[in-house]
Coordinates of C-alpha atoms in Angstrom, one line a residue:
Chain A
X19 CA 75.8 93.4 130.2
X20 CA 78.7 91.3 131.8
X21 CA 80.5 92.7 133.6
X22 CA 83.7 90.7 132.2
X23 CA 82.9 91.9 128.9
X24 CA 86.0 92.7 127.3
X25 CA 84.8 95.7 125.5
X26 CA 84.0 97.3 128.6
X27 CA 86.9 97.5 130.7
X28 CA 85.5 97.8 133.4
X29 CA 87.0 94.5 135.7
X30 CA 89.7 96.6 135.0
X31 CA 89.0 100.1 136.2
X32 CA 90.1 101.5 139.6
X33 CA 87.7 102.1 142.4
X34 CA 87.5 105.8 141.7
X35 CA 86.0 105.1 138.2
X36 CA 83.8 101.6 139.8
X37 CA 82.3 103.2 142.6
X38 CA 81.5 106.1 141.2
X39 CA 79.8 104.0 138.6
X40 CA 77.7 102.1 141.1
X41 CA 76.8 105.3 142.8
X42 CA 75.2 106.2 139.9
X43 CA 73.3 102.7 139.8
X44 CA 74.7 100.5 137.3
X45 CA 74.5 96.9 138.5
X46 CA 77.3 95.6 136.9
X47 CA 79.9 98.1 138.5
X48 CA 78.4 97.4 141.9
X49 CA 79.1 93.3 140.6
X50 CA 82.1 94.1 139.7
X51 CA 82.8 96.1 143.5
X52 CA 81.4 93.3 144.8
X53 CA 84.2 90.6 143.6
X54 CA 86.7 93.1 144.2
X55 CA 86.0 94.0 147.7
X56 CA 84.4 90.8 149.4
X57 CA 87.0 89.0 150.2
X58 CA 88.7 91.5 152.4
X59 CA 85.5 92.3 153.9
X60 CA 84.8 88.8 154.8
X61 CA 88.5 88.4 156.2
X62 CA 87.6 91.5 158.2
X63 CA 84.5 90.1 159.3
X64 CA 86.1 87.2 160.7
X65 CA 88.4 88.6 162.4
X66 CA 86.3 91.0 164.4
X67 CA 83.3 88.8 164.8
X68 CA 85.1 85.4 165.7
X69 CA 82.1 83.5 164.8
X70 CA 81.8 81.8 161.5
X71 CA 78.4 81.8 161.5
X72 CA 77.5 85.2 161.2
X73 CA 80.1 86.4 159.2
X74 CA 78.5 85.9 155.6
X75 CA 75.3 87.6 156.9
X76 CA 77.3 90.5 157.9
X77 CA 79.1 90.7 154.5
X78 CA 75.8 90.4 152.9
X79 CA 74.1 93.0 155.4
X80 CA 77.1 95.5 154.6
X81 CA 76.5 95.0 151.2
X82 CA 73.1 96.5 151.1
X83 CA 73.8 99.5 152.9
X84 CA 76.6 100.2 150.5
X85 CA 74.6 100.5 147.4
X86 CA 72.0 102.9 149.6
X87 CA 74.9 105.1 151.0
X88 CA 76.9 105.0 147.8
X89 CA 75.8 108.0 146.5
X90 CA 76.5 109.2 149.3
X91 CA 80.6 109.0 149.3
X92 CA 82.1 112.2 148.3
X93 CA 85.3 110.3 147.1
X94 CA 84.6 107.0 145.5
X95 CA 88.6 106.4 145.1
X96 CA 88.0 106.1 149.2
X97 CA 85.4 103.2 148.9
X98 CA 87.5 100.6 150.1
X99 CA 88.5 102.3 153.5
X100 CA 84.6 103.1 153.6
X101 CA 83.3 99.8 152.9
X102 CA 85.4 98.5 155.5
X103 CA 83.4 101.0 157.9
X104 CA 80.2 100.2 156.6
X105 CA 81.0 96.6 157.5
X106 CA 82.5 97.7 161.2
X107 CA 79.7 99.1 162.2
X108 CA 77.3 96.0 161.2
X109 CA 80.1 93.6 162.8
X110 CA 79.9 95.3 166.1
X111 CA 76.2 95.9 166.0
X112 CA 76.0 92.1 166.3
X113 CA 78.3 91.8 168.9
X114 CA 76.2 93.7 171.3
X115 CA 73.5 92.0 170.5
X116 CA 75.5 89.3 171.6
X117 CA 76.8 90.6 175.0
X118 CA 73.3 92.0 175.9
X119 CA 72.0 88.6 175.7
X120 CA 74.1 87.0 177.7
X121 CA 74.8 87.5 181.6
X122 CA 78.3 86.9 181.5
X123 CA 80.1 90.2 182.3
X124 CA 83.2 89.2 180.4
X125 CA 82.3 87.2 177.2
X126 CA 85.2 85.0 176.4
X127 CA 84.9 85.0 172.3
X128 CA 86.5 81.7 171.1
X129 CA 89.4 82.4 168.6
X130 CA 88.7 83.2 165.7
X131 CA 88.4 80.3 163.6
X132 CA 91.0 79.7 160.9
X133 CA 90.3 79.6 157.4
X134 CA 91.7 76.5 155.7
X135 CA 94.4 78.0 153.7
X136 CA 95.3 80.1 157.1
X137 CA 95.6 76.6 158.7
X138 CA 98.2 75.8 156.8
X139 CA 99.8 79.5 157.0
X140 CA 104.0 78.7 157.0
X141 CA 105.0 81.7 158.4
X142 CA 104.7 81.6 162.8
X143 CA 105.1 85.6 163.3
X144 CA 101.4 85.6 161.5
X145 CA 100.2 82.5 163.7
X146 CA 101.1 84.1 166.6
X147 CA 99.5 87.3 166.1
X148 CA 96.6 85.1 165.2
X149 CA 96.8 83.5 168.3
X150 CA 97.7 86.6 170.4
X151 CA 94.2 88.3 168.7
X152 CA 92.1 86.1 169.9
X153 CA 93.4 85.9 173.9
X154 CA 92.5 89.9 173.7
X155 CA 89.1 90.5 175.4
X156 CA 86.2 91.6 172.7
X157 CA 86.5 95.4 172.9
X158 CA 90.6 95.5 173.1
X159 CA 91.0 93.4 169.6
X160 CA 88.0 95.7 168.3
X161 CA 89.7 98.7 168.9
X162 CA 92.7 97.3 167.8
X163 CA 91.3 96.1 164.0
X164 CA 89.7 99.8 163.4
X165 CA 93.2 101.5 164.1
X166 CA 95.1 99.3 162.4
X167 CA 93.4 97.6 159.9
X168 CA 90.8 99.8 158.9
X169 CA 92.7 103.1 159.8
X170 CA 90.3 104.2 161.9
X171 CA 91.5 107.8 164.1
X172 CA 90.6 107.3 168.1
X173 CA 87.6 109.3 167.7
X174 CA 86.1 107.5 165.3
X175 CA 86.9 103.9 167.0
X176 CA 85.3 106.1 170.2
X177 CA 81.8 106.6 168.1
X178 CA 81.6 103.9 166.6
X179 CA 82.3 101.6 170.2
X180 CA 80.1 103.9 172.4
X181 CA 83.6 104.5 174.4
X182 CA 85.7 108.0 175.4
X183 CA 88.8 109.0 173.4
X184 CA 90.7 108.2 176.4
X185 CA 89.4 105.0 177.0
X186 CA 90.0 103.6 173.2
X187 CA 93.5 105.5 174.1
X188 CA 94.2 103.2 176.6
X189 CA 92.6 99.8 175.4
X190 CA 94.9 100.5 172.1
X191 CA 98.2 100.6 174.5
X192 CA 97.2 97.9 176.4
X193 CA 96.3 95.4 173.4
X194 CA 99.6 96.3 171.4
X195 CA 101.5 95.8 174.6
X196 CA 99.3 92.3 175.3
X197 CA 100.5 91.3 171.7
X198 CA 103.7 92.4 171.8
X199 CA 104.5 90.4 175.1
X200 CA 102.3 87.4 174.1
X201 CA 105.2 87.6 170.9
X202 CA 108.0 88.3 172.5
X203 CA 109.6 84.8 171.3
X204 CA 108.8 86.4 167.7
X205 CA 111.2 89.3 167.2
Chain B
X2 CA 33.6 102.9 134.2
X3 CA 35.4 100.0 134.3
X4 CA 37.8 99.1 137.2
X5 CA 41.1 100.4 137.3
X6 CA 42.6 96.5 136.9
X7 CA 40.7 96.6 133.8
X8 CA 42.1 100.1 132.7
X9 CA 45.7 99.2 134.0
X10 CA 46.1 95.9 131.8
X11 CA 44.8 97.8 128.9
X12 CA 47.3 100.9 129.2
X13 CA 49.9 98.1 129.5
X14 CA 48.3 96.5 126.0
X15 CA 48.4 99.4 124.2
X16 CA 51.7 100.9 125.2
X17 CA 53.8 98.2 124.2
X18 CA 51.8 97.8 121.2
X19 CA 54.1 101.1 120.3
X20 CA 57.1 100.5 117.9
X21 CA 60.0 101.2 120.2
X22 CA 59.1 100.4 123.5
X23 CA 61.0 97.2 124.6
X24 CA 59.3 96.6 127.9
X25 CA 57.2 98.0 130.6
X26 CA 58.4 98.4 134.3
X27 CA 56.2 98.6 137.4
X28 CA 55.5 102.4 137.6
X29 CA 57.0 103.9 140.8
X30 CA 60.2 102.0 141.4
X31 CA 61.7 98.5 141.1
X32 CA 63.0 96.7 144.1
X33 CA 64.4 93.2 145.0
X34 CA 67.1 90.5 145.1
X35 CA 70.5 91.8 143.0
X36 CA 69.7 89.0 140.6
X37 CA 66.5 89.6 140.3
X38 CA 66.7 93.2 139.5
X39 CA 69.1 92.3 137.0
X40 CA 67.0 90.1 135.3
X41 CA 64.6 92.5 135.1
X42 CA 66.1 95.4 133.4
X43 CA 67.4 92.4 130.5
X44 CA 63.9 92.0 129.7
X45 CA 63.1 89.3 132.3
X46 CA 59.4 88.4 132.9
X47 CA 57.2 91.0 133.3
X48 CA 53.9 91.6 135.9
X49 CA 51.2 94.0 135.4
X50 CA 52.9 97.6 135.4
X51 CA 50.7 100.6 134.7
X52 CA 49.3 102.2 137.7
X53 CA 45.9 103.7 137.8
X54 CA 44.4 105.8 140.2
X55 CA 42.2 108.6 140.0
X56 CA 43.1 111.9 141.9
X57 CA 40.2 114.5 142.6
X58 CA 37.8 112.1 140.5
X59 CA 40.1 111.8 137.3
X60 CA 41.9 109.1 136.0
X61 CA 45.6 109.1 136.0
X62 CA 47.6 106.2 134.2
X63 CA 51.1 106.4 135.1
X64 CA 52.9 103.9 132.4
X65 CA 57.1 103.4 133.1
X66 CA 58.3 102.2 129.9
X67 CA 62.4 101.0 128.6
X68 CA 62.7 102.4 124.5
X69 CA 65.4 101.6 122.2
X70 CA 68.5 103.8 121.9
X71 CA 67.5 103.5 118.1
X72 CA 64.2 105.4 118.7
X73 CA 63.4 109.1 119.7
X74 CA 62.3 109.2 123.7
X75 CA 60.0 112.1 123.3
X76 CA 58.5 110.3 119.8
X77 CA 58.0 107.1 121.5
X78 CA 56.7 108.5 124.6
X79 CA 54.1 110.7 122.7
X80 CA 52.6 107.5 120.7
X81 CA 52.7 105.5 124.1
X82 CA 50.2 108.2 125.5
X83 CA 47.6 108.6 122.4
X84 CA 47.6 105.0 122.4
X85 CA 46.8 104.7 126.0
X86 CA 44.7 107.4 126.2
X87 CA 42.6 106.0 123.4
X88 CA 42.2 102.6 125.3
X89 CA 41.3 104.2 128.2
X90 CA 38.8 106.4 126.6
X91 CA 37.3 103.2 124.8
X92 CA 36.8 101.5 128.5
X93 CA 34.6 105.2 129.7
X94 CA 37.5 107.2 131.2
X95 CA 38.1 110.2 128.5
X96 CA 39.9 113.0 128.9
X97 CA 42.2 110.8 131.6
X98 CA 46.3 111.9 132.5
X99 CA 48.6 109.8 131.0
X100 CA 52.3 110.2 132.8
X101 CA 54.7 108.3 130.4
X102 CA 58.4 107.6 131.9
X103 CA 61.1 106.4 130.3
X104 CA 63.0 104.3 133.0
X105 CA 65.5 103.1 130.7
X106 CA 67.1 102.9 127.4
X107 CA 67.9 99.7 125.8
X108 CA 71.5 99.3 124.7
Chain C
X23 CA 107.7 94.8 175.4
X24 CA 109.9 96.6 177.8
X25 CA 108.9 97.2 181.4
X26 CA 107.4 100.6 182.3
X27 CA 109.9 101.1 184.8
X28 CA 112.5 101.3 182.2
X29 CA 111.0 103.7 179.8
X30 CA 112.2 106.8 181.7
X31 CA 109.2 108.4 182.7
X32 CA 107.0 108.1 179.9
X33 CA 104.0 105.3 179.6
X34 CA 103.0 102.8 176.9
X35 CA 99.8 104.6 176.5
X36 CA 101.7 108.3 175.2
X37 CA 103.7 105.7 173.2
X38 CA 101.8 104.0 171.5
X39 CA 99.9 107.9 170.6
X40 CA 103.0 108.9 169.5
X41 CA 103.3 106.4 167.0
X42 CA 100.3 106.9 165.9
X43 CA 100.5 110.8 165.7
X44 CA 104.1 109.6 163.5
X45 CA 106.3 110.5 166.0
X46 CA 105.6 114.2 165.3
X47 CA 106.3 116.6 166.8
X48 CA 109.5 115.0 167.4
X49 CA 109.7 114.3 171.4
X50 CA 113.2 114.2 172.6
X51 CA 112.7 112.5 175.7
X52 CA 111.3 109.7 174.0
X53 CA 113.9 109.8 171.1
X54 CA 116.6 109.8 173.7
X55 CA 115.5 106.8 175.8
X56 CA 116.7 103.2 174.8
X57 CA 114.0 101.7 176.3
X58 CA 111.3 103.6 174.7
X59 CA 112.8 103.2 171.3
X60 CA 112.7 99.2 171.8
X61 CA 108.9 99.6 172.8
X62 CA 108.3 102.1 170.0
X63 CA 110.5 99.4 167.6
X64 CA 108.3 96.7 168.9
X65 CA 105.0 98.7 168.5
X66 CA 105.7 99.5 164.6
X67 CA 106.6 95.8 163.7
X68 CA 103.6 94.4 165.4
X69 CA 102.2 97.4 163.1
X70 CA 104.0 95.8 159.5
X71 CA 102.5 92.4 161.1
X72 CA 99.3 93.8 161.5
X73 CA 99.4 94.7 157.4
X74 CA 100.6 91.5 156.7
X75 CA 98.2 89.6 158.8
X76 CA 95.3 91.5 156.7
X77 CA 97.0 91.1 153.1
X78 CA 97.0 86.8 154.1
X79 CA 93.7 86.8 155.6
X80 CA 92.3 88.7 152.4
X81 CA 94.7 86.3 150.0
X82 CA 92.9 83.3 152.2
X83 CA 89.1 84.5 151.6
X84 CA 89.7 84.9 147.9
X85 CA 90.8 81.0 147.6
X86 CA 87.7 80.4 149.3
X87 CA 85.5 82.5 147.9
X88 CA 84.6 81.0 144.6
X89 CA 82.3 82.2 142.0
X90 CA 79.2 80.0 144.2
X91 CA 80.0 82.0 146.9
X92 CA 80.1 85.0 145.5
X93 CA 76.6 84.6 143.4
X94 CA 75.1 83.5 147.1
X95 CA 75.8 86.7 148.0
X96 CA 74.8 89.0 145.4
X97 CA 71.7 86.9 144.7
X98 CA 70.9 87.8 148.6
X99 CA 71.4 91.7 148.3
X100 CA 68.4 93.9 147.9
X101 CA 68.8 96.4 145.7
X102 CA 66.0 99.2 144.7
X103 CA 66.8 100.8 141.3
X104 CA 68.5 104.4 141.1
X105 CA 65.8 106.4 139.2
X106 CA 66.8 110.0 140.6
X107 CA 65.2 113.0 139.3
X108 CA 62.6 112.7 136.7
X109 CA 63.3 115.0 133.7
X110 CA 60.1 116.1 131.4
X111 CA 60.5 115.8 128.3
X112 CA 57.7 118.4 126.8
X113 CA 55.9 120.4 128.8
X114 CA 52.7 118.7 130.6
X115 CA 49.0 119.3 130.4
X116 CA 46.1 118.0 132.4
X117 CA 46.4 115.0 130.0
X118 CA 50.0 114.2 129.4
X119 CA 53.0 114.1 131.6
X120 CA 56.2 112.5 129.4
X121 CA 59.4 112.6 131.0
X122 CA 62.4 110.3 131.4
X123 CA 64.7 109.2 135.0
X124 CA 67.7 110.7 135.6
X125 CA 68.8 107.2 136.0
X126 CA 67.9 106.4 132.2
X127 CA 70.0 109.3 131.2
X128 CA 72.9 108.9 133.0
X129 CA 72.7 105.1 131.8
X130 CA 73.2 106.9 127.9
X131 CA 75.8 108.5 129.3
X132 CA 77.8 105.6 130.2
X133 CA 76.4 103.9 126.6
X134 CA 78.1 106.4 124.9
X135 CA 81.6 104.5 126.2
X136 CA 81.2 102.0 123.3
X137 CA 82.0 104.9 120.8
X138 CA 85.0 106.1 122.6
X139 CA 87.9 103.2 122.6
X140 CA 89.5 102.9 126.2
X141 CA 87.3 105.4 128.2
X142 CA 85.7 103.8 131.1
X143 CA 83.0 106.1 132.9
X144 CA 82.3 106.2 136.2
X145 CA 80.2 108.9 138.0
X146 CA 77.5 111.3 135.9
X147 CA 76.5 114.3 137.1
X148 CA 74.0 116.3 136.0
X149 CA 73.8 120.2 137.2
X150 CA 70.8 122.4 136.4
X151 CA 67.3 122.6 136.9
X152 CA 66.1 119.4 135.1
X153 CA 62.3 120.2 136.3
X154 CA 61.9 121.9 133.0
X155 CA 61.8 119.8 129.8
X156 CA 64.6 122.8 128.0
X157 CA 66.3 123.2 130.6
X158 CA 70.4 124.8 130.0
X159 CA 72.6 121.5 131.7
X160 CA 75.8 120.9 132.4
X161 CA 76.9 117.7 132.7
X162 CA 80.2 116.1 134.5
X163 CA 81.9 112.8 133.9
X164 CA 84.4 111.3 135.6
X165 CA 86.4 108.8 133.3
X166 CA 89.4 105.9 133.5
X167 CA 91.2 105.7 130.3
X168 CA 93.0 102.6 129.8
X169 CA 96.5 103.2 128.6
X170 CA 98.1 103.2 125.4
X171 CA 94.6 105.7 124.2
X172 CA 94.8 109.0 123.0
X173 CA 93.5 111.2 126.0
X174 CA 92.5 114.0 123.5
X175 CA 90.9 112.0 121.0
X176 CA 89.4 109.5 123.2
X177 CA 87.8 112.3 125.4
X178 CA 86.4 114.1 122.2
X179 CA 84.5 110.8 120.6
X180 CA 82.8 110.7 124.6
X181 CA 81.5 114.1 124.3
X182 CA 80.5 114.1 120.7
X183 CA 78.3 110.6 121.7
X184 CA 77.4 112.1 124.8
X185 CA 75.9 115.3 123.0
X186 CA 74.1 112.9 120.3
X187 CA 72.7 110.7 123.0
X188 CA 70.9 113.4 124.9
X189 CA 70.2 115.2 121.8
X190 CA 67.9 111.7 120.5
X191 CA 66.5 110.9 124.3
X192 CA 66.4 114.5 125.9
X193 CA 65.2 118.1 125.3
X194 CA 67.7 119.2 127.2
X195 CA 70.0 122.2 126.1
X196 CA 73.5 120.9 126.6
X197 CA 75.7 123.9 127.8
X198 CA 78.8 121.7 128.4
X199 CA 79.7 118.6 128.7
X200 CA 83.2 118.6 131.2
X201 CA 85.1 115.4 131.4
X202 CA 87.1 114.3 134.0
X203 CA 90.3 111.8 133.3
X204 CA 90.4 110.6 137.2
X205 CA 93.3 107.8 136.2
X206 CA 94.6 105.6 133.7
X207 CA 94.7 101.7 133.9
X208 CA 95.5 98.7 132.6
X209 CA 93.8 96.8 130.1
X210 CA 91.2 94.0 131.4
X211 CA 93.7 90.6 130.5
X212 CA 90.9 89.9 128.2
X213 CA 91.5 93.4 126.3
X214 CA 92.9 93.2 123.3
X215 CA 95.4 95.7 121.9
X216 CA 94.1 99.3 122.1
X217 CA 93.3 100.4 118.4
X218 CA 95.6 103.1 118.5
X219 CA 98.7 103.2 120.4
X220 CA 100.9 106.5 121.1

């Protein structure tokens, strides 16, 4: 069936109704989830990753755990927040798989690269934070995309980085005060 | 007897010579790329799908079929298993299990 | 953001907690101080930023991400199909074994959407023990019903073509079928008007 099909509504539906739908292993619903959610997860992606390479295998990767571990969510209406943590944990699974390859203590990620339409992003507060981002070291813009873009609490940031409350405590502090002062012209 | 590849493609004959049964799916699970998967649940092409083995000596013929909504499951399911049985009998293994599944209903 | 020295005691570390713990319990030290209020001012614009940054990234990636990107990437995921339980549907002998997937039924479940105008159905769940081919069910549905639809009557055409459909496909003894409205939507821009307004 497509998934557009008007009869079906179900393009339409909120994630509660979609996800719970795909849970039970309907195809199209998990289509449908699919073109809902991607694009966030891809931003999201890109953003912790900072490498444009890998980012679509991630997305893809993150995919296929979701329709194992859907059943799995108690709350579908939460699958957004959940997919995003799904696609965390693969993220950072390929950064250390980066960083144990390499003998540099302090791996200096390039920033991440624009997407085109960011390229031509009007507003400067956004370019700055884009450019503030990626002059934080690896683990300090990691922690800071769980708290505040996934809404991740410290101690899940802590379990899912390997680190102590405290020390995600501090790297938080640190990176918003980093920002803040690389954007002090921004205010 | 003859050899369970033999016995498979003739359970897989005779149950979709049943009114009713719109396709058969490998027996035990169906795996692969999204698309593919897709495909196959709209009727996409088909590969040999009964399984045969035989436990303590016995034959068993496990047969995963799709029906149409318009039919009756438990009607359909018990003409997929005389006819099976019957073409398994005529190839020396009488008396064999038949496990019918309906995977799916075609809507 | 405003030096540590001038933040009256307190550090950008408990700060930056305490926004996060939403300034609760109120802490009147840190209320009181001017210059922890411009760091904690600072810390919850960079916060609106933050929001904003993910709302045009997202906005970005959906420009980009056109329909060949998006069939890349479902045509790469592997899936394995949902059968669940398997639910007899007479009981076996040594020579016959008929049942039917969870997975098919729940499937009838959501079919039986097409006879109820603006329900949507999203998670089945079945509760009883479906090893035997009579067993006493109960089944749960969560719905969307897209406004403008009779809640009462659209839920009542689900149930009586849920109860048909496992009636034709199952032995099953339905004890009852509960449905539950988890929201109302819009129509898809495709949908037409609903049949029957108010």
């Amino acid at each position: 069936m497509d998934p557009q099909d008007p009869d079906r509504g179900l393009s339409a539906a909120s994630d509660a109704i979609v996800a719970g739908r795909a849970a039970d292993g309907d195809l199209d619903a998990f289509e449908v989830l699919v073109r809902r959610h991607a694009p966030m997860m891809r931003a999201y992606a890109r953003r912790i990753l900072a490498a444009t390479d890998e980012v679509d295998d991630v997305v893809q990767e993150s995919w296929m755990v979701a329709w194992k571990q859907l059943p799995e969510l108690n709350d579908p209406s939460k699958v957004r927040g959940w997919l995003m943590r799904v696609l965390s944990r693969k993220a950072l699974d390929r950064v250390r798989v980066r960083r144990y390859h390499s003998d540099i203590t302090q791996i200096e990620v390039a920033s991440p690269r624009p997407a085109p339409a960011q390229l031509v992003e009007q507003q400067s507060a956004l370019s700055g934070l884009t450019a503030a981002l990626a002059e934080l070291d690896d683990n300090q813009r990691q922690v800071w995309i769980l708290r505040e873009w996934a809404g991740y609490s410290y101690d899940e940031i802590a379990a899912d980085l390997n680190l102590s409350r405290s020390t995600v405590r501090g790297m938080l502090a640190r990176a918003r005060k980093k920002i803040v002062d690389r954007m002090e012209g921004w205010r | 007897m003859s050899s369970e590849r033999a016995l498979a493609t003739a359970a897989d004959a005779a149950a979709k010579s049943v009114p009713g049964v719109t396709a058969l799916y490998p027996a035990g699970g169906l795996r692969g790329r999204f698309g593919a998967v897709k495909d196959r649940l709209l009727g996409g092409p088909e590969g040999p799908a009964s399984q045969i083995d035989r436990p303590r000596g016995r034959v068993r013929c496990r047969v995963d079929i799709s029906i149409s909504s318009t039919a009756t499951a438990v009607t359909v399911c018990q003409s997929v298993r005389d006819e099976v049985a019957s073409a398994l009998e005529a190839l020396g293994a009488a008396e064999a299990q038949v496990v019918v599944t309906v995977v799916r209903v075609s809507l | 953001m405003t030096p540590e020295d001038e933040l009256d005691g307190h550090t950008i570390e408990e700060l930056s907690d305490y926004l996060d713990h939403g300034r609760s319990p109120r802490n009147r030290s840190i209320e009181a101080s001017p210059g922890c209020q411009n760091a904690l001012q600072a810390m919850e614009r960079l916060r609106d930023l933050a929001e904003q940054l993910a709302e045009a990234d997202t906005e970005a990636e959906k420009e980009r991400a056109d329909d060949r990107w998006l069939q890349r990437l479902l045509a790469g995921i592997v899936v394995e199909a949902r059968p669940g339980r398997r639910i007899p549907l007479e009981e076996a002998t040594p020579i016959s074994d008929l049942g039917i997937t969870e997975g098919a039924v729940r499937s009838l479940i959501r079919d039986a959407e097409t006879d109820a105008p603006g329900i949507v159905v999203g998670r089945t769940r079945l509760h009883g023990d479906l090893g035997t081919a009579t067993a006493e069910v109960s089944v749960n549905v969560d719905v969307g019903i897209v406004y403008g639809h009779n809640i009462e009557t659209a839920t009542e055409r689900l149930r009586t073509a849920i109860a048909d459909r496992l009636a034709a496909h199952t032995s099953l003894q339905i004890r009852v079928i509960d449905i539950t409205v988890r929201d109302l939507h819009e129509p898809d821009e495709v949908d037409g008007t609903p049949e029957e307004l108010g």
